[in-house]
Short mmCIF file of C-alpha atoms and ligand atoms in Angstrom, two decimals:
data_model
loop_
_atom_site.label_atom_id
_atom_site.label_comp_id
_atom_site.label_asym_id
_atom_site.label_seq_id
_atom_site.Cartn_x
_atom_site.Cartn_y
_atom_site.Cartn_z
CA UNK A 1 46.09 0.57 21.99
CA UNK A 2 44.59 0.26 18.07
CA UNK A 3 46.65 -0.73 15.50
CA UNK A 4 47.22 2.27 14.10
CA UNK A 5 48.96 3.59 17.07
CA UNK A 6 51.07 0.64 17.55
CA UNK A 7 52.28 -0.07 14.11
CA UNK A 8 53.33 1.72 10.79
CA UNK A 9 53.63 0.53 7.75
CA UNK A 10 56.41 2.34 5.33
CA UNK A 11 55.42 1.57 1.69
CA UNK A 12 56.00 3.23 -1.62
CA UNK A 13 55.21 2.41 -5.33
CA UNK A 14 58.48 3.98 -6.26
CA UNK A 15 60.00 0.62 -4.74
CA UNK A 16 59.49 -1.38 -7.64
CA UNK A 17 60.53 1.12 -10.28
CA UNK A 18 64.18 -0.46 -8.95
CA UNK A 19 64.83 -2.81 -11.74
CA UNK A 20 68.28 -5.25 -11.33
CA UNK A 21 67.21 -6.79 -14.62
CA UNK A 22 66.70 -10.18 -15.79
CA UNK A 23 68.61 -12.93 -14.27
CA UNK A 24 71.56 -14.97 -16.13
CA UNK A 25 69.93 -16.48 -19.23
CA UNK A 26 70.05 -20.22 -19.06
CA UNK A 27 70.28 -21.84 -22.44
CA UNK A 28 67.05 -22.98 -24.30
CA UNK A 29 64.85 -20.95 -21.86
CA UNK A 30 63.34 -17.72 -21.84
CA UNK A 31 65.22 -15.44 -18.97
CA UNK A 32 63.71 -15.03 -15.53
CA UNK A 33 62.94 -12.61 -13.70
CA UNK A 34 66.02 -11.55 -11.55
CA UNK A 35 65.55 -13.30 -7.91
CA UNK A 36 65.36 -9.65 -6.09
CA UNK A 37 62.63 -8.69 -8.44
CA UNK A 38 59.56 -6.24 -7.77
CA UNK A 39 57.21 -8.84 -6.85
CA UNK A 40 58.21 -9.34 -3.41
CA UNK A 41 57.69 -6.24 -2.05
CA UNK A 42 54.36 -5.16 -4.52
CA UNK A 43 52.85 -8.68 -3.49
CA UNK A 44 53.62 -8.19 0.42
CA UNK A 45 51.55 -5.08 -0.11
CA UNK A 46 48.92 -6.44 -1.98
CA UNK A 47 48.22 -9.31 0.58
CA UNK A 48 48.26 -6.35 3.21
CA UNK A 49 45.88 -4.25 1.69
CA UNK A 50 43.55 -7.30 0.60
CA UNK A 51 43.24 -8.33 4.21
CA UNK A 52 42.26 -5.26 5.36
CA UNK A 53 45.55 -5.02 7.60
CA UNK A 54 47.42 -1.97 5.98
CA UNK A 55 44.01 -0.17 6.44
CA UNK A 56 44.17 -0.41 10.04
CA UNK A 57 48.17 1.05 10.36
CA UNK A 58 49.76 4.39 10.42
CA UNK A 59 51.21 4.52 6.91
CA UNK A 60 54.60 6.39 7.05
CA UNK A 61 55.68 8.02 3.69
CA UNK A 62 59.07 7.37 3.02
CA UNK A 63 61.76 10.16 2.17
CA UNK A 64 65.29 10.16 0.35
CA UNK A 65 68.28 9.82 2.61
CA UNK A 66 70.63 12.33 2.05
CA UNK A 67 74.70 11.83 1.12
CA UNK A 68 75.26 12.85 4.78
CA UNK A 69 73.33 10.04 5.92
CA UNK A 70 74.38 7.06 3.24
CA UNK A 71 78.07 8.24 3.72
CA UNK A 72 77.64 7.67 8.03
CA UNK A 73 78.38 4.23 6.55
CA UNK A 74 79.49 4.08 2.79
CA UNK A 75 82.31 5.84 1.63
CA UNK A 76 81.97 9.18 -0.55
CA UNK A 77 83.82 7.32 -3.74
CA UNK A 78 80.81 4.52 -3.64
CA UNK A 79 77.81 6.83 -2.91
CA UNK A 80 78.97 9.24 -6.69
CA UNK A 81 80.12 5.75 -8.31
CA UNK A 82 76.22 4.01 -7.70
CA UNK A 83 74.62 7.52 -8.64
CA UNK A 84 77.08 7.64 -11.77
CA UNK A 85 76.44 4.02 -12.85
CA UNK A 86 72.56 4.44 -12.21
CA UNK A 87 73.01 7.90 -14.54
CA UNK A 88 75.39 5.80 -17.21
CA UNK A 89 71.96 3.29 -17.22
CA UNK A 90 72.80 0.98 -14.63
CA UNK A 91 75.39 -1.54 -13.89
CA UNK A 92 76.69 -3.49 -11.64
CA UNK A 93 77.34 -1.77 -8.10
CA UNK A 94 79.66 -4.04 -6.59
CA UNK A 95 79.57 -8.23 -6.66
CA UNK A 96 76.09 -9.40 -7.45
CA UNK A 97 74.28 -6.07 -6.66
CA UNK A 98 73.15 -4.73 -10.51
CA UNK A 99 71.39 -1.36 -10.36
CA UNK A 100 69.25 -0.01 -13.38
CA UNK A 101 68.70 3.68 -14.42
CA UNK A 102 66.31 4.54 -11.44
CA UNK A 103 67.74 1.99 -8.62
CA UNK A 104 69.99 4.97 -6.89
CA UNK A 105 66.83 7.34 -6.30
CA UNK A 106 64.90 3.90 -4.83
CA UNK A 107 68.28 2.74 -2.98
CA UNK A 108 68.11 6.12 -1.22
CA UNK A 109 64.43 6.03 -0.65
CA UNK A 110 64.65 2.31 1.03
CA UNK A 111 67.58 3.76 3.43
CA UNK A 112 65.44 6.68 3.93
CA UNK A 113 61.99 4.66 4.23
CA UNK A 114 63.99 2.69 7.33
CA UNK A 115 65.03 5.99 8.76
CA UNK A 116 61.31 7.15 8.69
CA UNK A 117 60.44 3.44 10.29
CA UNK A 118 62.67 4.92 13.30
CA UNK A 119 61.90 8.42 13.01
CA UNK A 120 58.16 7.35 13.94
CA UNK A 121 59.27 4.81 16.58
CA UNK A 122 61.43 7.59 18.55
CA UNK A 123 59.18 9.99 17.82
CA UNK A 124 56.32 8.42 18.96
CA UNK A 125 54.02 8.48 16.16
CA UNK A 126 54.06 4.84 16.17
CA UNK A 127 55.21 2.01 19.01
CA UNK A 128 56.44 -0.36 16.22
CA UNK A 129 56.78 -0.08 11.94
CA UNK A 130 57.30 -2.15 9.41
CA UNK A 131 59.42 -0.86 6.32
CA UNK A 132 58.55 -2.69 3.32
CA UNK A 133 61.44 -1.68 1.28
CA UNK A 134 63.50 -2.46 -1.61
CA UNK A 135 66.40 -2.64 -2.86
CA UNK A 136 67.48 -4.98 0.39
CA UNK A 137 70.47 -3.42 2.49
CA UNK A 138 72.34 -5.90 4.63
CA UNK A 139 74.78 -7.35 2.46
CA UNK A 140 76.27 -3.89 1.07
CA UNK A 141 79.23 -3.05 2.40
CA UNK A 142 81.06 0.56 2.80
CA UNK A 143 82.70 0.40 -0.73
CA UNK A 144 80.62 -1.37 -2.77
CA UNK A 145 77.36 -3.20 -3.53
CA UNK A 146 76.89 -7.43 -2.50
CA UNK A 147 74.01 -9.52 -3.15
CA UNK A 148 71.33 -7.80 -4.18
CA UNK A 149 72.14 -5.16 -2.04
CA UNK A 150 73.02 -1.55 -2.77
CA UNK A 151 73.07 0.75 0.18
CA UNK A 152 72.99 -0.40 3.96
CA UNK A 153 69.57 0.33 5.01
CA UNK A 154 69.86 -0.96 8.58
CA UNK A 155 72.95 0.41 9.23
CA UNK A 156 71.84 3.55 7.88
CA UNK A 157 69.06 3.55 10.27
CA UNK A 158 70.71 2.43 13.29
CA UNK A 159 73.50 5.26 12.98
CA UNK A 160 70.77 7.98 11.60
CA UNK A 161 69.13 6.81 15.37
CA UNK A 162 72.45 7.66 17.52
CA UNK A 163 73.20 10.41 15.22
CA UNK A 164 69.82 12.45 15.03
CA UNK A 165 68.05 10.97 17.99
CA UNK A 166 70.45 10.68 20.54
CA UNK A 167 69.83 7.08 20.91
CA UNK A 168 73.18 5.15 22.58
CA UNK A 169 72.30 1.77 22.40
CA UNK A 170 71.17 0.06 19.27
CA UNK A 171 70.28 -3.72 19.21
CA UNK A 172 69.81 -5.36 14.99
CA UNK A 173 68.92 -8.83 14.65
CA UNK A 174 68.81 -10.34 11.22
CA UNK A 175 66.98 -13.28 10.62
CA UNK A 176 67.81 -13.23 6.96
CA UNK A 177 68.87 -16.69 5.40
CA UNK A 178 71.86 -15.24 4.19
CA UNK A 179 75.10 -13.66 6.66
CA UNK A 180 74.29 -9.76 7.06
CA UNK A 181 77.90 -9.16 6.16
CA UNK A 182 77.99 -5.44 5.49
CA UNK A 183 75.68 -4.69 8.68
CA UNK A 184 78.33 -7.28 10.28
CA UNK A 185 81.39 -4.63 9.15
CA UNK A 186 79.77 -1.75 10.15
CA UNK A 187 79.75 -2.49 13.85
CA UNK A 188 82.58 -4.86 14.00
CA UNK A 189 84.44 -2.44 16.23
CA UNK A 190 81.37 -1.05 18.17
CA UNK A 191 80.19 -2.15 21.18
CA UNK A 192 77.12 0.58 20.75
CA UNK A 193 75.52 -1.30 18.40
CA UNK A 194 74.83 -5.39 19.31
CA UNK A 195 74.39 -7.67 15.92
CA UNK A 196 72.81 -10.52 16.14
CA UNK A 197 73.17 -12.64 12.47
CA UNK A 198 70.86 -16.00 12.79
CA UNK A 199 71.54 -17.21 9.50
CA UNK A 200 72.23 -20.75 6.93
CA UNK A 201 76.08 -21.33 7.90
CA UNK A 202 78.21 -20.64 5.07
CA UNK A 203 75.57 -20.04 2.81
CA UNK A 204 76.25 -16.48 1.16
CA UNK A 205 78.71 -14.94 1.72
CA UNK A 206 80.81 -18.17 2.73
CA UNK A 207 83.58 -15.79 4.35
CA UNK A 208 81.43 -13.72 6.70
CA UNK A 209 78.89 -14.81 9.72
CA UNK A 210 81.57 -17.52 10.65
CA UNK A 211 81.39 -18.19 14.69
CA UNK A 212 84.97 -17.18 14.85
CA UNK A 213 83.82 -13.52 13.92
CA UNK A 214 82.92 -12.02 17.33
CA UNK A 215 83.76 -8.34 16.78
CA UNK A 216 86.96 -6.38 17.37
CA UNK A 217 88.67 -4.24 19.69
CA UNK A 218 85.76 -2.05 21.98
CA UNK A 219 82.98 -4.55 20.09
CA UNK A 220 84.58 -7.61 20.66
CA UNK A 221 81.55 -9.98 22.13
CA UNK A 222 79.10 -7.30 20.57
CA UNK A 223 78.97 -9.41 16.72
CA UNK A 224 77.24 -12.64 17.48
CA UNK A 225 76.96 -14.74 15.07
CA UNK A 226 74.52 -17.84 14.98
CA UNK A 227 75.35 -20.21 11.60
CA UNK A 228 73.03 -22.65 11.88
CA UNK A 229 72.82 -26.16 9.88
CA UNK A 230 70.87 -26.47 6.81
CA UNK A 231 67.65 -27.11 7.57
CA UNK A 232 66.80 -25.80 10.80
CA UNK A 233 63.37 -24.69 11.22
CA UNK A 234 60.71 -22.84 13.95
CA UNK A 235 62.16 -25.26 16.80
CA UNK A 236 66.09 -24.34 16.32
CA UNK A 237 65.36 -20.77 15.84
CA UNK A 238 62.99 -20.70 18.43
CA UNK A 239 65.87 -22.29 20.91
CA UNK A 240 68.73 -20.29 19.60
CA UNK A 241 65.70 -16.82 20.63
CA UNK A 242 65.84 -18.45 23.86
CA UNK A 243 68.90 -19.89 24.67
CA UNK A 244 71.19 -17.16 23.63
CA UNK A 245 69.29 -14.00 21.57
CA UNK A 246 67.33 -13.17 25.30
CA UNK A 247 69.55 -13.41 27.63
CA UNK A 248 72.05 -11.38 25.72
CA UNK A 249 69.71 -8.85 25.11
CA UNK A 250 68.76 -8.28 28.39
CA UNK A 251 72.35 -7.96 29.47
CA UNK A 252 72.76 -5.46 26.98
CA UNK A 253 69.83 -3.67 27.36
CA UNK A 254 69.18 -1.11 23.91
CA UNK A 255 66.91 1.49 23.78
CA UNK A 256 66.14 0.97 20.20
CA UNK A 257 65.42 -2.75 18.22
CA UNK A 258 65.97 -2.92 14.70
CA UNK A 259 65.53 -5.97 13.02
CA UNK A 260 66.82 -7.15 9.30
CA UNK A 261 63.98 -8.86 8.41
CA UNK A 262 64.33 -12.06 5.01
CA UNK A 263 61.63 -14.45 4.64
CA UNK A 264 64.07 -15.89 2.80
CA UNK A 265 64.72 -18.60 5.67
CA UNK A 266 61.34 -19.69 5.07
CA UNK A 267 60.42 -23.45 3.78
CA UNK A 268 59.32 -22.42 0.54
CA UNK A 269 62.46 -20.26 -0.40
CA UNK A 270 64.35 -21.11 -3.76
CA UNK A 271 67.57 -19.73 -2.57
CA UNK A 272 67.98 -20.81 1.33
CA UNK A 273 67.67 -24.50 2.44
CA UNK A 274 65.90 -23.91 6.10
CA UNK A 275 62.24 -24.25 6.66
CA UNK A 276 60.59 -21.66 8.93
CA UNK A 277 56.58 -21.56 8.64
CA UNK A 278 54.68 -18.64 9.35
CA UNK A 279 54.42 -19.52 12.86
CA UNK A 280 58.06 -19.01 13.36
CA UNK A 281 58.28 -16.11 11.63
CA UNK A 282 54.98 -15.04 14.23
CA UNK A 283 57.09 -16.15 17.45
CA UNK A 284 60.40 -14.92 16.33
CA UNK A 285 59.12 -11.22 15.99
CA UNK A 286 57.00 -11.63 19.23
CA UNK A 287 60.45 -12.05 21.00
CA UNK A 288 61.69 -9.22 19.29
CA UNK A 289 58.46 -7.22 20.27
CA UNK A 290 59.42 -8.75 24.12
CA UNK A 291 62.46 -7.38 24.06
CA UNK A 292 61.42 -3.96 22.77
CA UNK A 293 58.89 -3.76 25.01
CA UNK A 294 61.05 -5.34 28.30
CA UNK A 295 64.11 -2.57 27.72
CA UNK A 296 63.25 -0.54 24.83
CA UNK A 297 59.86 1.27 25.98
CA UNK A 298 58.19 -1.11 22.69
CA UNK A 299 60.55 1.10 19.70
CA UNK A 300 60.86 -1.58 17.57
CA UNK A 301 61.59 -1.17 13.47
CA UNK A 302 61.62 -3.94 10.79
CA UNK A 303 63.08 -3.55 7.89
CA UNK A 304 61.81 -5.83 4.69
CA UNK A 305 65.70 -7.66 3.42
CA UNK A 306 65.28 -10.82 1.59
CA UNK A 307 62.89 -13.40 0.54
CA UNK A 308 62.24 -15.06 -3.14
CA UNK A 309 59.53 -17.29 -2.84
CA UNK A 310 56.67 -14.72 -4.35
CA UNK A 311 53.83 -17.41 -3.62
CA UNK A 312 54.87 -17.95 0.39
CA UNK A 313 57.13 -15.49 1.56
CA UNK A 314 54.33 -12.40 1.98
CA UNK A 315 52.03 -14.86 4.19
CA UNK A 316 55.52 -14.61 6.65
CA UNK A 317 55.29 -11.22 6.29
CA UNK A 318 51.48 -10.72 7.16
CA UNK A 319 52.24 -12.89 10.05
CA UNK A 320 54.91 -10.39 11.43
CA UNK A 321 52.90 -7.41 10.49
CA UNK A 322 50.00 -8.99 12.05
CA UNK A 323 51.92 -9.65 15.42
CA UNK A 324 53.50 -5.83 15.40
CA UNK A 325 49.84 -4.67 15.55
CA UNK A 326 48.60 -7.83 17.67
CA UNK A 327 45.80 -8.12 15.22
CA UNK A 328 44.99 -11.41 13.32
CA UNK A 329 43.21 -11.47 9.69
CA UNK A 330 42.29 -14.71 10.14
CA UNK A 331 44.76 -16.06 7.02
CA UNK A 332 45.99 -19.43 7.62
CA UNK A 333 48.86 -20.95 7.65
CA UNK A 334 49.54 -21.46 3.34
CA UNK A 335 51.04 -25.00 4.04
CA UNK A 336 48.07 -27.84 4.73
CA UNK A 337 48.85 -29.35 8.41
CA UNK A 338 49.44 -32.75 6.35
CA UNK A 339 52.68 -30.79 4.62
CA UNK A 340 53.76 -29.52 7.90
CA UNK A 341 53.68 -32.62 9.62
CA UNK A 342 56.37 -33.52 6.87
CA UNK A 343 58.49 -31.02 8.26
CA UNK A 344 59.53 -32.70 11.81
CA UNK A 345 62.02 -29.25 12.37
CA UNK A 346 59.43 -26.85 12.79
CA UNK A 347 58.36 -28.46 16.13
CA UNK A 348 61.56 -30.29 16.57
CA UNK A 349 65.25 -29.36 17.65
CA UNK A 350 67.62 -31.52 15.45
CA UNK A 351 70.86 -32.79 16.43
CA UNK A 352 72.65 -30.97 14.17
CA UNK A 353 71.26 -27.76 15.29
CA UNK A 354 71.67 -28.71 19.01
CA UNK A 355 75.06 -29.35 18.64
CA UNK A 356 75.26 -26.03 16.45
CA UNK A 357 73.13 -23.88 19.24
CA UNK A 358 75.36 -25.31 22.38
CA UNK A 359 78.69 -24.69 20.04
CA UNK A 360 77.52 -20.63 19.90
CA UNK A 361 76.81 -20.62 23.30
CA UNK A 362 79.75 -21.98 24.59
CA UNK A 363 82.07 -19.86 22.61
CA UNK A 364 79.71 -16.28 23.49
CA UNK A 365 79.75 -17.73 27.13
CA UNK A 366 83.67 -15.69 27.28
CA UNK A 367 81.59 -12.41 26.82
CA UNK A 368 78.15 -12.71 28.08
CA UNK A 369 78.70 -15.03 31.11
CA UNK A 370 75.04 -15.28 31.83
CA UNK A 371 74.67 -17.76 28.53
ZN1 LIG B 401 68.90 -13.28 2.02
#
């Protein structure tokens, strides 16, 4: 199959005309640019176009999601307060999610440029897509914007899938640095939807993604969360894939795999403390694209979340994008093998992370005896 046919690439200018403003002025300096700034997502496109990669996909034009489909999470009151805020100027949406004038058209174009990523997976158009959208989604929750986020984009796309396609069993993994805490409270209670949340323990927020959060009621067992020390790199993800991600997976069994997708785990991020390379990044979505392609018949989405380092995180990106449409560019690895070799956790498990991995497992082990 060519690349065009098995990956698309959503992508719109529009995305950076969503502007959170400058960050909090620290005396004697000039401000900064605010961490979720345009330059992410512009320079993730730039370094796909430059390689010749976004050439060779299907690109998928994103649309506006509608009310009807923001409010199959968010609640009515928060949907007119963001779009009245945005009209007042901007503001802030919620607890560390600022909008400016023009951020609620963009919010509702990145929910609706993940709903085209899965409109083109169940449809067919394309076997896998990438959404390279902003503002971020996972950590907005039903009333009111969180880190950096302003509308849900993943959950949005997961329900707009069981709503519009008929689809009953939805698998999201986030791989973000940070807890996925609103995609987390969306599906608390649902055992239709499986969460996966590999994440920095108690990094941001410090009261969600805890391993004593396993879902409730009919979705009990179906949140599992996987806080892992500071510092864990490819190896420990890698293990925590293997050791509990797969197997679970295959019990479960979705038809569609969505994936919150922050290079902000990587090794070069200012915000997280963990240090996956571009080769994890590579091997983590290749078990995603496993799994897709084991239960799923391949429909797999990935939708762009976090990720502040503007110099490394795109390379993690290319490498994902590059194993979606199992084509290489022939980039290297940014980091010199001399660096990398001063990074013992990308090949090695450490203890703490051991100890962390066999914790999770033991305590999932009560729902998904297979573990
Ligand atoms: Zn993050």
């Amino acid at each position: 199959m060519d690349a065009a046919a098995l990956c698309g690439l959503v992508y719109s200018d529009r995305y950076l005309q969503h502007n959170p403003r400058n960050s909090v002025e620290l005396p004697f300096v000039e401000p900064t640019l605010h961490p979720s700034n345009y330059r992410l997502v512009m320079r993730t496109k730039h370094l796909l176009d430059l390689t010749g990669l976004a050439q060779q996909l299907t690109l998928i034009e994103p649309y506006s999601a509608t009310t009807d489909d923001v409010t199959a999470y968010h609640s009515p009151e928060y949907v007119r307060r963001v779009r009245e805020i945005c009209a007042a100027g901007g503001g802030e949406t919620g607890e560390g999610a600022p909008a400016g004038p023009e951020s609620y058209e963009i919010a509702l174009l990145a929910a609706g440029g993940g709903m085209a990523a899965v409109d083109a997976v169940l449809g067919g158009a394309v076997r896998r897509a990438f959404a390279n959208i902003r503002p971020p989604g996972h950590h907005a929750m039903r009333d009111k914007g969180m880190g950096f986020c302003i509308f849900n984009n993943v959950v949005i796309a997961a329900r707009h899938a069981q709503r519009t396609h008929g689809i009953e069993r939805v698998l999201v993994l986030d791989w973000d640095v940070h807890d996925g805490n609103g995609t987390q409270d969306a599906f608390y209670g649902d055992s239709s939807v499986l969460f996966f949340s590999l994440h920095q323990d108690r990094l941001y927020p410090t009261e969600y993604g805890l391993l004593d959060q396993q879902g409730a009621g009919e979705g009990l067992g179906y949140t599992v969360n996987l806080p892992l020390p500071a510092g864990s790199g490819d190896a420990a993800y890698l293990a925590a894939f293997e050791q509990i991600v797969r197997p679970i997976a295959d019990a479960f069994e979705p038809q569609l795999v969505l994936v919150s997708a922050g290079q902000d785990a990587s090794t070069a991020d200012p915000l997280g403390r963990m240090c996956v390379t571009t080769e994890g990044y590579r091997r983590m979505t290749q078990a995603m694209v496993d799994i897709a392609e084991t239960h799923a018949g391949g429909r797999l989405a990935i939708l762009q979340e976090g990720g502040y380092s503007e110099s490394y995180a795109p390379y993690c990106t290319l490498a994902i994008v590059e194993t979606l449409a199992e084509q290489r560019t022939g980039i290297a690895e940014p980091l010199t093998a001399e660096r990398l070799l001063a990074r013992p956790e990308t090949t090695t498990v450490g203890p703490s992370a051991e100890t962390a991995i066999a914790q999770i497992r033991d305590v999932y082990r009560t729902y998904w005896p297979m573990l």
